[in-house]
Amino acid sequence: MANVVVVGSQWGDEGKGKIVDWLSERADVVVRFQGGHNAGHTLVIDGVTYKLNMLPSGVVRGGKISIIGNGVVIDPWALLAEIENIRKQGIVITPENLRIADNAPLILPLHGNLDRAREEALGKARIGTTGRGIGPAYEDKVARRAIRVGDLADLDVLGDKIDKLLFHHNALLRGLEMPEIDRDELIGKLEQLAPELLIYAQPVWKELDEARKSGKRILYEGAQGTMLDIDHGTYPFVTSSNVVAGQAAAGSGQGPGAIDYVLGITKAYTTRVGSGPFPTELEDDVGCGLGERGHEFGTVTGRPRRCGWFDAVLVRQAVKVNGINGIALTKIDVLDGMDELKVCTGYRIDGEVYDHMPASTVKQHKVEAIYESMEGWAESTEGARSWAELPATAIKYVRRIEELIGAPVALLSTSPEREDSILVHDPFAD
């Protein structure tokens, strides 16, 4: 049976929540493999809305094992609060259905404080982070001074590890003229939450290996989108982790052979939250209309998303970088009623045509989109569950996207409701 990786092929917010929920019903194990609580998935099940940040989407489905892998940075207070909120909605979460990698790094209050202070200091040049400490936590991981989940089980040596961490952070805070971190207060907070968090801690790489050997279906659930990847995104306006499909293996303790099918979630137009280049952005009534019809507000931040035409250059690049086998095309119903649609087929920079997003930040900000115009459709696609229910021009739009990005549509989503989808190919069938 195939193991599936779900990744965003744009700048995140592609509608992964619904698709991951649909796939999680078919999976036995659902794994989060990167990011932190700066990402959000919204699930609508039987009319009930669930908003998840760190918890894998499988938690809302009975009989599934949900795993938070070592590639995730975990704010333990935020995670425990999220668990409590989901429980209030009638979802049972116990160590029987939720596992947390014991080698996953923790996000501490000092990380969020530093994140926000840096953004404030950058002024207009700010990156646009959520201010939740994700970046500083990954910095500490790479610098080998992070506090990890398993460290909470060794309280006798936790003080020494905190001392090494604060040696760095308090020096930064002094430079920013901010109050230093109280060592004993931080240790006390960690000691208090340790019993609540450690009941979920496991060597998840081992459990995943056993699951694979026993033939269980594993769904690797990505957050954010390819163009926010620390290596392959529009750097420096990116997140602090690898979000591409290859990270599914490294971020959960598996080899690359664990991945059988990569599904790229792709919105029928383009959106972005925060700062950074956006070649197809529409700062006019058309862009505002897309935002209003698509309810384009960040799940985590509530910030309005920037909106623009479909960028086939970006998605084609994402297809290659991730090894995407097929895409799930979402929100096509938002385009209903538009007389004309445009698709970006190339970039022009200083008179030269590019077929990809260059790594140079200077060139990225000079990009001019090259468009191809297409006829829109007046009919509604909302709720369609078969190709026969779609207008011919909508089908033509989908087929043209397939040609331009070099990947087939495996699933077409026509509303937030999970049943309103057209399945072309089941990723788990490979």
XYZ file of C-alpha atoms in Angstrom:
430
model
C 0.000 0.000 0.000
C 1.254 3.472 -0.875
C 2.482 6.007 1.662
C 1.539 9.540 0.654
C 3.208 12.899 1.275
C 1.070 16.037 1.044
C 2.855 19.311 0.326
C 1.752 22.797 -0.632
C 2.942 23.815 -4.081
C 2.641 27.591 -3.642
C 3.063 29.890 -0.607
C 0.848 27.851 1.689
C -2.879 28.298 2.343
C -3.696 26.081 -0.648
C -6.511 24.261 1.133
C -4.489 21.361 2.516
C -6.834 20.892 5.478
C -9.714 19.459 3.500
C -7.476 17.266 1.327
C -5.484 15.950 4.275
C -8.707 15.163 6.111
C -10.031 13.316 3.072
C -6.804 11.308 2.836
C -6.546 10.734 6.579
C -9.784 8.755 6.485
C -7.950 6.255 4.257
C -4.717 6.309 6.292
C -3.774 4.374 9.396
C -1.111 6.816 10.572
C -0.899 10.596 10.015
C 2.434 12.373 10.543
C 3.379 16.054 10.861
C 7.015 16.338 9.774
C 8.025 20.031 9.902
C 7.082 23.518 11.024
C 5.368 24.544 14.204
C 2.203 26.293 15.328
C 2.771 28.989 12.717
C 0.863 26.795 10.260
C -2.846 26.072 10.345
C -5.304 23.638 8.826
C -9.046 24.182 8.849
C -11.196 21.046 8.646
C -14.962 21.047 8.123
C -16.531 17.712 9.089
C -20.293 17.217 9.225
C -20.715 20.968 9.552
C -18.248 21.243 12.459
C -15.115 23.349 11.943
C -11.829 22.261 13.508
C -8.788 24.539 13.437
C -5.493 22.742 13.970
C -2.007 24.185 14.280
C 0.329 21.469 15.535
C -1.916 18.451 15.807
C -1.989 16.187 12.737
C -5.338 16.122 10.960
C -5.805 12.471 11.852
C -6.741 13.365 15.435
C -10.298 14.197 14.386
C -10.727 10.694 12.952
C -11.230 7.753 15.274
C -8.937 4.766 15.021
C -5.962 6.698 13.614
C -2.526 7.178 15.118
C -1.300 10.773 14.898
C 2.408 11.524 15.119
C 4.327 14.774 15.570
C 7.758 14.079 14.112
C 11.240 15.242 15.024
C 11.207 17.840 12.224
C 8.547 19.849 14.080
C 9.411 22.510 16.662
C 6.914 22.262 19.505
C 5.559 24.989 21.738
C 4.462 22.701 24.593
C 2.062 25.226 26.133
C 0.390 25.918 22.795
C 0.184 22.188 22.033
C -1.405 21.308 25.372
C -3.888 24.168 24.919
C -4.739 22.910 21.422
C -5.295 19.401 22.782
C -7.647 20.812 25.416
C -9.573 22.871 22.857
C -10.053 19.859 20.581
C -11.219 17.788 23.536
C -13.900 20.410 24.199
C -15.184 19.710 20.679
C -15.641 16.054 21.595
C -12.388 14.679 20.170
C -10.630 12.112 22.360
C -6.848 12.546 22.498
C -4.729 10.181 24.561
C -1.271 8.592 24.307
C -3.042 5.782 22.478
C -3.712 7.949 19.426
C -1.104 10.736 19.696
C 2.674 10.314 19.734
C 5.329 13.023 19.909
C 8.935 12.476 18.854
C 11.135 12.507 21.928
C 13.873 14.223 19.882
C 11.682 17.129 18.718
C 12.939 20.589 19.832
C 10.847 22.829 22.062
C 9.775 26.414 21.432
C 10.188 28.348 24.673
C 8.756 31.763 25.629
C 12.148 33.323 24.979
C 11.914 32.273 21.319
C 8.667 34.141 20.721
C 9.952 37.243 22.513
C 13.097 37.259 20.378
C 11.127 36.638 17.183
C 8.846 39.615 17.797
C 11.692 41.893 18.886
C 13.619 41.176 15.703
C 10.620 41.830 13.474
C 9.976 45.105 15.254
C 13.613 46.131 14.833
C 13.483 45.399 11.081
C 10.643 47.873 10.557
C 9.574 47.998 6.905
C 12.146 45.315 6.038
C 10.445 42.752 8.280
C 10.050 39.238 6.920
C 6.459 38.801 8.045
C 6.832 35.966 10.557
C 3.979 35.035 12.855
C 6.117 36.027 15.843
C 5.631 32.645 17.464
C 9.298 31.767 17.889
C 9.605 29.241 15.075
C 12.764 30.710 13.537
C 14.714 31.177 16.791
C 13.769 27.632 17.872
C 15.179 26.180 14.638
C 18.303 28.311 15.113
C 18.858 26.744 18.519
C 18.311 23.285 17.059
C 20.986 23.795 14.413
C 23.323 25.409 16.970
C 22.920 22.299 19.175
C 21.645 24.136 22.215
C 17.920 23.324 21.916
C 15.873 21.805 24.708
C 14.141 18.727 23.300
C 11.037 16.878 24.434
C 13.049 14.009 25.942
C 15.151 16.424 27.996
C 12.137 17.003 30.234
C 12.545 13.445 31.511
C 16.028 14.291 32.830
C 15.285 17.136 35.212
C 18.569 16.625 37.072
C 20.530 17.816 34.019
C 17.928 20.228 32.634
C 19.507 23.115 34.545
C 22.843 22.664 32.789
C 21.157 22.653 29.391
C 19.168 25.757 30.245
C 22.387 27.487 31.315
C 23.973 26.820 27.916
C 20.850 28.077 26.161
C 20.632 31.264 28.227
C 24.324 32.014 27.798
C 23.435 32.734 24.172
C 19.970 34.217 24.561
C 20.676 36.577 27.435
C 23.619 38.007 25.490
C 21.224 38.710 22.594
C 18.695 40.286 24.919
C 21.316 42.555 26.447
C 22.239 43.696 22.944
C 18.575 44.470 22.231
C 18.262 46.229 25.596
C 15.586 43.779 26.700
C 15.139 42.079 30.096
C 17.105 38.864 30.501
C 15.448 35.478 31.033
C 15.042 34.296 34.613
C 16.667 30.859 34.697
C 14.803 29.438 37.688
C 11.436 30.682 36.441
C 11.945 28.978 33.067
C 13.047 25.719 34.691
C 10.020 25.831 36.980
C 7.641 26.202 34.032
C 9.235 23.268 32.214
C 9.173 21.054 35.296
C 5.483 21.813 35.734
C 4.452 20.818 32.205
C 6.849 17.875 31.841
C 4.426 15.178 33.116
C 1.649 16.381 30.768
C 3.887 16.353 27.686
C 6.014 13.280 28.358
C 3.060 10.883 28.334
C 3.010 11.341 24.539
C 6.796 11.122 23.971
C 8.094 8.166 21.958
C 10.894 7.222 19.528
C 8.436 7.702 16.673
C 10.938 6.614 13.994
C 10.714 3.137 15.462
C 6.923 3.063 15.465
C 6.806 4.313 11.865
C 9.252 1.641 10.784
C 7.039 -1.013 12.329
C 3.949 0.516 10.724
C 5.570 0.361 7.286
C 6.628 -3.245 7.754
C 3.106 -4.232 8.767
C 1.636 -2.636 5.625
C -0.124 0.289 7.257
C -0.939 3.354 5.168
C 1.007 6.407 6.288
C 0.077 9.969 5.421
C 2.839 12.558 5.812
C 1.164 15.911 6.338
C 3.102 18.994 5.287
C 2.482 22.558 6.388
C 2.999 25.860 4.560
C 4.125 25.688 0.917
C 7.134 25.004 -1.293
C 7.845 28.668 -1.963
C 8.263 29.145 1.799
C 10.927 26.421 2.002
C 14.151 27.606 3.656
C 16.211 26.369 0.669
C 13.842 26.448 -2.295
C 11.514 29.326 -1.445
C 11.677 33.073 -2.032
C 14.480 33.535 0.486
C 14.679 35.353 2.897
C 10.873 35.702 2.926
C 10.473 32.058 3.896
C 9.859 29.865 6.905
C 12.726 28.360 8.914
C 12.374 24.728 7.871
C 12.350 22.519 4.813
C 8.738 22.045 3.759
C 9.361 20.008 0.601
C 8.493 16.328 0.229
C 12.001 15.097 0.985
C 11.651 16.472 4.518
C 8.851 13.993 5.204
C 11.449 11.256 5.562
C 14.066 13.227 7.504
C 11.462 14.925 9.691
C 9.985 11.645 10.863
C 13.016 9.369 11.004
C 12.405 7.403 7.823
C 14.437 6.709 4.700
C 13.464 8.132 1.284
C 11.952 4.765 0.371
C 9.099 5.578 2.772
C 7.595 7.908 0.170
C 5.502 6.350 -2.590
C 3.363 9.237 -3.841
C 3.684 13.024 -3.535
C 0.460 15.016 -3.770
C 0.879 18.754 -4.318
C -2.010 20.861 -3.041
C -2.500 23.696 -5.519
C -4.947 26.600 -5.438
C -6.613 27.581 -8.738
C -5.215 31.075 -8.224
C -2.336 32.315 -6.033
C -2.191 33.796 -2.540
C 0.505 34.838 -0.128
C 0.568 36.041 3.495
C 3.253 38.444 4.651
C 6.124 40.083 2.826
C 8.097 38.959 -0.194
C 7.921 38.835 -3.988
C 4.625 37.937 -5.641
C 4.818 38.201 -9.468
C 1.091 37.733 -10.168
C -0.291 39.837 -7.311
C -3.410 41.845 -8.121
C -3.750 45.032 -6.117
C -7.027 45.982 -7.787
C -10.705 45.081 -7.650
C -10.015 41.672 -9.220
C -7.557 40.788 -6.440
C -9.943 42.057 -3.781
C -12.738 40.011 -5.348
C -10.669 36.824 -5.189
C -9.909 37.504 -1.530
C -13.550 38.135 -0.653
C -14.960 35.131 -2.520
C -12.179 32.846 -1.325
C -12.359 34.056 2.307
C -8.624 34.626 2.173
C -7.606 35.234 5.750
C -4.789 33.359 7.502
C -5.906 30.477 9.734
C -3.230 31.345 12.305
C -2.798 35.106 12.009
C -6.133 36.261 10.613
C -4.173 38.492 8.253
C -5.714 39.081 4.803
C -3.889 37.169 2.091
C -2.489 38.846 -0.975
C -4.209 37.462 -4.070
C -3.256 37.057 -7.720
C -3.555 34.983 -10.887
C -2.393 31.371 -11.104
C 1.401 31.219 -11.433
C 2.311 28.147 -13.470
C 6.017 28.989 -13.258
C 6.052 28.628 -9.479
C 3.944 25.475 -9.444
C 6.008 23.839 -12.209
C 9.113 24.519 -10.114
C 7.396 23.007 -7.069
C 6.471 19.914 -9.094
C 10.142 19.334 -9.921
C 11.581 20.170 -6.487
C 9.124 17.897 -4.664
C 8.831 15.118 -7.235
C 5.074 15.725 -7.267
C 3.157 12.849 -8.861
C -0.184 14.638 -9.017
C -1.913 17.731 -7.704
C -5.110 18.409 -5.819
C -6.506 21.568 -7.409
C -8.570 23.561 -4.913
C -10.935 26.551 -4.889
C -11.769 26.502 -8.578
C -15.270 27.643 -7.566
C -13.785 31.005 -6.484
C -13.204 31.730 -10.198
C -16.888 31.305 -11.062
C -18.436 34.265 -12.842
C -15.221 35.818 -14.123
C -15.255 36.762 -17.810
C -11.503 36.452 -18.290
C -8.813 34.508 -16.469
C -5.061 34.871 -16.722
C -2.303 32.350 -16.110
C 1.363 33.264 -15.688
C 3.422 31.161 -18.114
C 6.823 32.820 -17.741
C 8.802 35.653 -16.170
C 10.556 38.607 -17.750
C 13.494 40.160 -15.890
C 15.412 43.031 -17.470
C 14.153 41.933 -20.876
C 15.200 38.286 -20.441
C 12.616 35.474 -20.207
C 12.887 33.005 -17.310
C 11.080 29.686 -16.867
C 11.708 29.586 -13.106
C 11.936 31.783 -10.023
C 15.612 32.799 -9.752
C 17.391 32.483 -6.397
C 18.648 36.072 -6.594
C 16.590 38.352 -4.345
C 17.349 41.269 -6.664
C 15.957 39.394 -9.668
C 12.945 38.142 -7.708
C 11.801 41.702 -7.079
C 12.228 42.605 -10.751
C 10.030 39.798 -12.078
C 7.314 40.761 -14.547
C 4.711 38.077 -15.161
C 4.058 36.918 -18.725
C 0.366 36.062 -19.026
C -1.826 33.874 -21.161
C -5.502 34.885 -21.206
C -8.313 32.351 -21.044
C -12.066 32.538 -21.237
C -13.866 32.347 -17.912
C -17.243 30.770 -17.148
C -20.538 32.116 -15.868
C -21.876 28.821 -14.497
C -21.236 27.613 -10.951
C -18.701 24.893 -10.238
C -19.399 24.912 -6.508
C -20.196 21.472 -5.179
C -19.504 19.647 -8.439
C -18.652 15.980 -7.956
C -18.109 14.878 -11.559
C -16.541 16.306 -14.710
C -19.985 16.321 -16.319
C -21.113 18.973 -13.824
C -18.327 21.386 -14.828
C -18.558 24.028 -17.564
C -16.461 23.205 -20.624
C -14.347 26.314 -20.108
C -13.582 25.277 -16.522
C -12.363 21.889 -17.755
C -10.275 23.678 -20.380
C -8.703 25.803 -17.619
C -7.818 22.689 -15.593
C -6.320 20.918 -18.622
C -4.205 23.945 -19.479
C -2.845 24.069 -15.934
C -1.879 20.394 -16.207
C 0.044 21.120 -19.410
C 1.869 24.107 -17.986
C 2.977 22.549 -14.687
C 3.805 19.085 -16.013
C 1.646 17.151 -13.550
C -1.889 15.712 -13.690
C -4.803 16.694 -11.498
C -5.425 13.772 -9.154
C -8.251 15.484 -7.321
C -10.353 18.583 -7.974
C -11.937 20.334 -4.980
C -15.066 22.413 -5.620
C -15.990 23.618 -2.097
C -14.730 23.396 1.504
C -16.975 20.367 2.105
C -14.967 17.175 1.839
C -17.580 15.399 -0.320
C -17.465 18.138 -2.961
C -14.522 16.740 -4.884
C -13.810 15.006 -8.158
C -11.417 12.106 -7.691
C -9.285 11.261 -10.696
C -6.632 9.162 -9.002
C -6.461 7.877 -5.406
C -2.854 8.465 -4.199
C -3.094 5.520 -1.812
C -3.809 3.189 -4.743
C -0.234 3.303 -6.069
